[in-house]
Short mmCIF file of C-alpha atoms in Angstrom, two decimals:
data_model
loop_
_atom_site.label_atom_id
_atom_site.label_comp_id
_atom_site.label_asym_id
_atom_site.label_seq_id
_atom_site.Cartn_x
_atom_site.Cartn_y
_atom_site.Cartn_z
CA MET A 18 66.63 -146.42 34.09
CA CYS A 19 63.81 -147.05 31.61
CA GLY A 20 65.84 -145.50 28.83
CA SER A 21 68.20 -148.50 28.75
CA VAL A 22 66.06 -151.23 30.32
CA THR A 23 63.37 -152.76 28.11
CA ILE A 24 61.51 -156.05 27.89
CA SER A 25 63.85 -156.98 25.06
CA ALA A 26 66.85 -156.20 27.29
CA PHE A 27 65.45 -158.39 30.08
CA ILE A 28 65.26 -161.27 27.59
CA ASP A 29 68.77 -160.57 26.31
CA THR A 30 70.27 -160.58 29.80
CA ALA A 31 68.27 -163.39 31.41
CA PRO A 32 70.42 -165.99 33.22
CA LEU A 33 71.24 -168.85 30.87
CA ALA A 34 70.12 -171.94 32.77
CA ARG A 35 70.87 -175.28 31.13
CA ARG A 36 68.67 -178.33 31.40
CA THR A 37 68.68 -181.96 30.25
CA LEU A 38 65.27 -183.45 29.54
CA THR A 39 65.29 -187.25 29.40
CA VAL A 40 62.39 -189.38 28.16
CA PHE A 41 62.00 -192.84 29.69
CA ASN A 42 59.56 -194.91 27.65
CA ASP A 43 59.38 -198.65 27.03
CA ASP A 44 57.56 -198.42 23.72
CA GLU A 45 58.65 -195.73 21.27
CA PRO A 46 60.80 -193.08 22.94
CA GLU A 47 62.20 -191.56 19.75
CA PRO A 48 58.92 -190.05 18.45
CA LEU A 49 58.39 -188.43 21.85
CA VAL A 50 61.95 -187.12 21.86
CA ARG A 51 61.44 -185.59 18.41
CA MET A 52 58.17 -183.97 19.49
CA LEU A 53 59.77 -182.50 22.60
CA ARG A 54 62.77 -181.23 20.64
CA ARG A 55 60.43 -179.39 18.30
CA MET A 56 58.39 -178.00 21.17
CA VAL A 57 61.30 -177.13 23.47
CA ASP A 58 63.41 -175.24 20.95
CA SER A 59 66.33 -173.92 22.97
CA PRO A 60 70.10 -174.34 22.70
CA ALA A 61 70.12 -174.56 26.50
CA VAL A 62 67.99 -177.73 26.62
CA GLU A 63 69.20 -181.18 25.58
CA VAL A 64 66.37 -183.62 24.90
CA GLN A 65 67.31 -187.30 24.88
CA ALA A 66 65.95 -190.80 25.29
CA GLY A 67 66.93 -192.54 28.52
CA GLU A 68 68.17 -196.10 28.77
CA MET A 69 65.55 -198.25 30.44
CA SER A 70 66.64 -200.18 33.52
CA PRO A 71 64.99 -201.56 36.67
CA GLU A 72 65.91 -198.30 38.42
CA SER A 73 64.65 -195.87 35.78
CA PRO A 74 61.20 -194.30 36.05
CA GLU A 75 58.51 -195.68 33.76
CA ASN A 76 56.90 -193.53 31.08
CA ALA A 77 58.34 -190.35 32.54
CA VAL A 78 60.13 -187.14 31.62
CA VAL A 79 63.04 -186.24 33.93
CA VAL A 80 64.59 -182.76 34.10
CA LYS A 81 68.12 -182.21 35.42
CA ASP A 82 70.25 -179.11 35.72
CA ALA A 83 73.75 -178.57 34.32
CA ASP A 84 75.27 -180.32 37.35
CA GLY A 85 73.10 -183.40 36.89
CA THR A 86 70.85 -182.65 39.84
CA GLU A 87 67.34 -183.99 39.32
CA LEU A 88 64.83 -181.13 39.40
CA ALA A 89 61.55 -182.74 38.41
CA VAL A 90 59.86 -185.90 37.16
CA SER A 91 56.54 -185.83 35.29
CA SER A 92 54.60 -188.53 33.53
CA ILE A 93 54.72 -188.59 29.74
CA SER A 94 50.93 -188.53 29.68
CA ALA A 95 50.84 -185.29 31.73
CA VAL A 96 53.39 -183.53 29.52
CA GLY A 97 51.69 -184.80 26.37
CA ALA A 98 48.23 -183.67 27.47
CA CYS A 99 49.62 -180.28 28.43
CA VAL A 100 51.63 -179.21 25.36
CA LEU A 101 52.26 -182.04 22.90
CA LEU A 102 48.84 -183.55 22.21
CA VAL A 103 46.74 -180.73 23.61
CA ASN A 104 43.47 -179.71 22.00
CA SER A 105 43.59 -175.95 21.43
CA ASP A 106 39.91 -175.82 22.44
CA LEU A 107 41.17 -176.20 26.01
CA TYR A 108 42.35 -172.60 25.80
CA VAL A 109 39.91 -171.20 23.24
CA THR A 110 36.72 -172.30 24.98
CA GLY A 111 37.97 -172.09 28.55
CA THR A 112 36.86 -175.62 29.39
CA ARG A 113 39.69 -175.74 31.94
CA SER A 114 39.23 -173.22 34.74
CA LEU A 115 41.99 -171.46 36.68
CA ASP A 116 41.36 -173.88 39.55
CA GLU A 117 42.14 -176.81 37.25
CA VAL A 118 45.51 -175.60 35.92
CA ASP A 119 48.06 -178.30 36.76
CA THR A 120 51.20 -177.63 34.74
CA PRO A 121 53.65 -180.57 34.94
CA ALA A 122 56.71 -179.94 37.12
CA ALA A 123 58.98 -180.95 34.23
CA LEU A 124 57.81 -177.87 32.31
CA LEU A 125 57.91 -175.52 35.30
CA HIS A 126 61.56 -176.45 35.86
CA LEU A 127 62.54 -175.24 32.41
CA ASP A 128 62.51 -171.81 34.04
CA GLU A 129 65.12 -169.21 33.11
CA VAL A 130 65.83 -171.13 29.92
CA PRO A 131 65.70 -169.00 26.73
CA PHE A 132 63.16 -170.24 24.16
CA THR A 133 62.24 -169.55 20.57
CA VAL A 134 58.80 -170.81 19.53
CA THR A 135 56.88 -170.65 16.27
CA GLY A 136 53.32 -171.47 15.24
CA LYS A 137 51.59 -174.11 17.33
CA ARG A 138 54.72 -174.58 19.42
CA LYS A 139 53.72 -171.46 21.32
CA MET A 140 51.40 -173.76 23.30
CA LEU A 141 54.34 -174.04 25.69
CA LEU A 142 54.24 -170.27 26.37
CA ILE A 143 50.44 -170.30 26.53
CA GLU A 144 50.53 -173.02 29.17
CA LEU A 145 53.06 -171.10 31.29
CA SER A 146 51.01 -167.91 30.90
CA ARG A 147 47.95 -169.74 32.18
CA TYR A 148 49.96 -171.18 35.06
CA ILE A 149 51.11 -167.70 36.19
CA GLU A 150 47.53 -166.45 35.82
CA SER A 151 46.49 -169.29 38.12
CA LEU A 152 49.11 -168.14 40.64
CA GLY A 153 47.44 -164.74 40.50
CA TRP A 154 44.04 -166.32 41.11
CA GLN A 155 45.37 -168.18 44.16
CA SER A 156 47.17 -165.15 45.64
CA ASP A 157 45.74 -162.64 48.10
CA ASP A 158 45.84 -158.88 47.42
CA ASN A 159 48.38 -159.39 44.65
CA THR A 160 49.15 -157.49 41.45
CA LEU A 161 49.04 -159.12 38.02
CA HIS A 162 50.40 -157.45 34.89
CA ALA A 163 49.46 -158.92 31.49
CA GLY A 164 50.51 -157.72 28.03
CA PHE A 165 48.49 -158.78 24.95
CA GLN A 166 49.98 -156.63 22.13
CA TYR A 167 46.37 -155.66 21.26
CA LEU A 168 43.71 -155.43 23.97
CA SER A 169 41.12 -156.97 21.63
CA ARG A 170 42.90 -160.31 22.08
CA ILE A 171 41.31 -160.65 25.50
CA ASP A 172 37.98 -161.06 23.71
CA ASP A 173 39.32 -163.16 20.83
CA GLU A 174 39.16 -166.38 22.84
CA ARG A 175 36.44 -167.20 25.37
CA GLY A 176 38.96 -168.96 27.57
CA THR A 177 41.11 -165.85 27.93
CA ARG A 178 38.06 -163.66 28.51
CA ARG A 179 36.84 -165.97 31.28
CA VAL A 180 40.24 -165.96 32.97
CA TYR A 181 40.44 -162.17 33.05
CA ASP A 182 36.83 -161.75 34.10
CA ARG A 183 37.62 -163.90 37.14
CA LEU A 184 40.85 -162.06 37.89
CA ALA A 185 39.13 -158.67 37.53
CA ASP A 186 36.42 -159.82 39.94
CA SER A 187 38.95 -160.95 42.57
CA ASP A 188 41.21 -159.10 45.02
CA THR A 189 43.90 -158.93 42.32
CA ASP A 190 45.13 -155.47 41.29
CA LEU A 191 44.87 -156.16 37.55
CA HIS A 192 46.90 -154.20 34.98
CA LEU A 193 46.35 -154.87 31.26
CA TYR A 194 48.69 -153.66 28.53
CA GLY A 195 48.24 -153.36 24.78
CA LEU A 196 47.24 -151.21 21.85
CA PRO A 197 43.65 -149.97 22.34
CA ASP A 198 42.09 -151.32 19.16
CA ARG A 199 39.16 -152.57 21.26
CA VAL A 200 39.15 -152.26 25.03
CA PRO A 201 37.21 -155.13 26.65
CA GLU A 202 34.61 -154.44 29.29
CA LEU A 203 35.41 -156.77 32.16
CA SER A 204 33.29 -157.46 35.24
CA GLU A 205 35.39 -154.95 37.20
CA ASP A 206 37.52 -152.19 35.72
CA PRO A 207 41.24 -153.07 35.58
CA THR A 208 43.98 -150.49 35.02
CA ILE A 209 44.62 -150.16 31.28
CA HIS A 210 48.03 -149.18 29.85
CA THR A 211 48.29 -148.28 26.15
CA GLU A 212 51.39 -146.06 25.87
CA PRO A 213 54.14 -146.11 24.71
CA ARG A 214 53.05 -148.36 21.90
CA ASP A 215 56.33 -149.45 20.33
CA GLU A 216 57.20 -152.01 23.00
CA LEU A 217 53.62 -153.11 23.74
CA ARG A 218 53.02 -153.99 20.08
CA GLU A 219 55.70 -156.72 20.22
CA SER A 220 55.49 -157.91 23.85
CA TRP A 221 53.71 -160.78 25.56
CA PHE A 222 54.03 -160.96 29.33
CA VAL A 223 52.33 -162.15 32.50
CA VAL A 224 53.73 -161.08 35.88
CA ASN A 225 52.29 -162.02 39.29
CA THR A 226 53.75 -160.03 42.19
CA ASP A 227 52.94 -158.26 45.48
CA CYS A 228 52.36 -161.68 47.04
CA THR A 229 54.33 -164.34 48.90
CA ALA A 230 57.57 -165.41 47.20
CA ASP A 231 56.27 -168.88 46.36
CA MET A 232 53.41 -167.39 44.32
CA LYS A 233 55.51 -165.01 42.22
CA GLY A 234 56.12 -165.73 38.55
CA VAL A 235 56.85 -164.05 35.25
CA LEU A 236 56.72 -164.96 31.58
CA LEU A 237 58.34 -162.53 29.14
CA ALA A 238 58.27 -162.93 25.36
CA GLU A 239 59.01 -160.74 22.38
CA ARG A 240 57.69 -161.20 18.85
CA THR A 241 60.56 -161.61 16.38
CA GLY A 242 58.55 -162.48 13.26
CA PRO A 243 55.17 -163.76 12.10
CA SER A 244 53.99 -166.22 14.79
CA GLN A 245 57.53 -166.34 16.19
CA TRP A 246 58.49 -165.51 19.77
CA ARG A 247 61.56 -165.57 21.99
CA GLY A 248 61.46 -165.39 25.75
CA TYR A 249 61.61 -167.22 29.06
CA TRP A 250 59.80 -167.66 32.37
CA SER A 251 61.07 -167.37 35.93
CA PHE A 252 59.87 -167.88 39.49
CA GLY A 253 62.75 -166.00 41.10
CA ALA A 254 61.05 -163.56 43.49
CA ASP A 255 63.67 -160.80 43.13
CA HIS A 256 63.61 -161.06 39.35
CA VAL A 257 59.81 -160.91 39.28
CA ASP A 258 59.89 -157.79 41.45
CA GLU A 259 62.49 -156.19 39.18
CA ILE A 260 60.30 -156.65 36.10
CA SER A 261 57.21 -155.46 37.98
CA ALA A 262 59.08 -152.30 39.05
CA TYR A 263 60.07 -151.69 35.42
CA LEU A 264 56.47 -151.98 34.22
CA ARG A 265 55.21 -149.65 36.94
CA LYS A 266 57.79 -147.00 36.06
CA ARG A 267 57.63 -147.18 32.28
CA TYR A 268 53.83 -147.49 32.07
CA SER A 269 52.80 -145.35 35.03
CA THR A 270 49.35 -143.85 34.63
#
């Protein structure tokens, strides 16, 4: 199985969900639309300005599926604070704890949509990674898998180090993956996976499983160039379990 199934193959074969993201804003919708188009770089997502009417939501971002069914509504301020106007210190210094993660529903419902992100636009993937880590923190007797390319990256940012110290000190069965350039010493010893290196060097993932279905989540991403990533996230319980089973088999200790 593992000979043909890889993280890259999961990304290649992920279901292609389509979404329409509509910005309703009285003042200047077009700048917000342009910012969201740059951030949400996917051929499966159409970003547009909505026509204001007495019935339309005020200062909101609305997500609909391919059939036009409304999936989520979030305030523009919440989406902006999360990924558009966010201060990177929020993640670097860890000023926001796992208990305070409140990812807007409009972003969560871009699940199973393929993305390509570059540079600072990867804040979208960072936010979803932190959200799935928060699911792990809230779960009981769960398993969380996290791939960093290089294990030293856990120590590179205080925010990430604090997150994984808390997870290691919880009931979570924590598995960390990456090249062992510098293995961090956490408050409790997680299970470390460093081989085979070819896939780990290019992979970024967070998987929360072995918990109730509503707490399961996965983000998978693959580096395709300098500061460039492609991937997706999903909250489908069966899909999460499938990826977890792959990691257990390929990286068994």
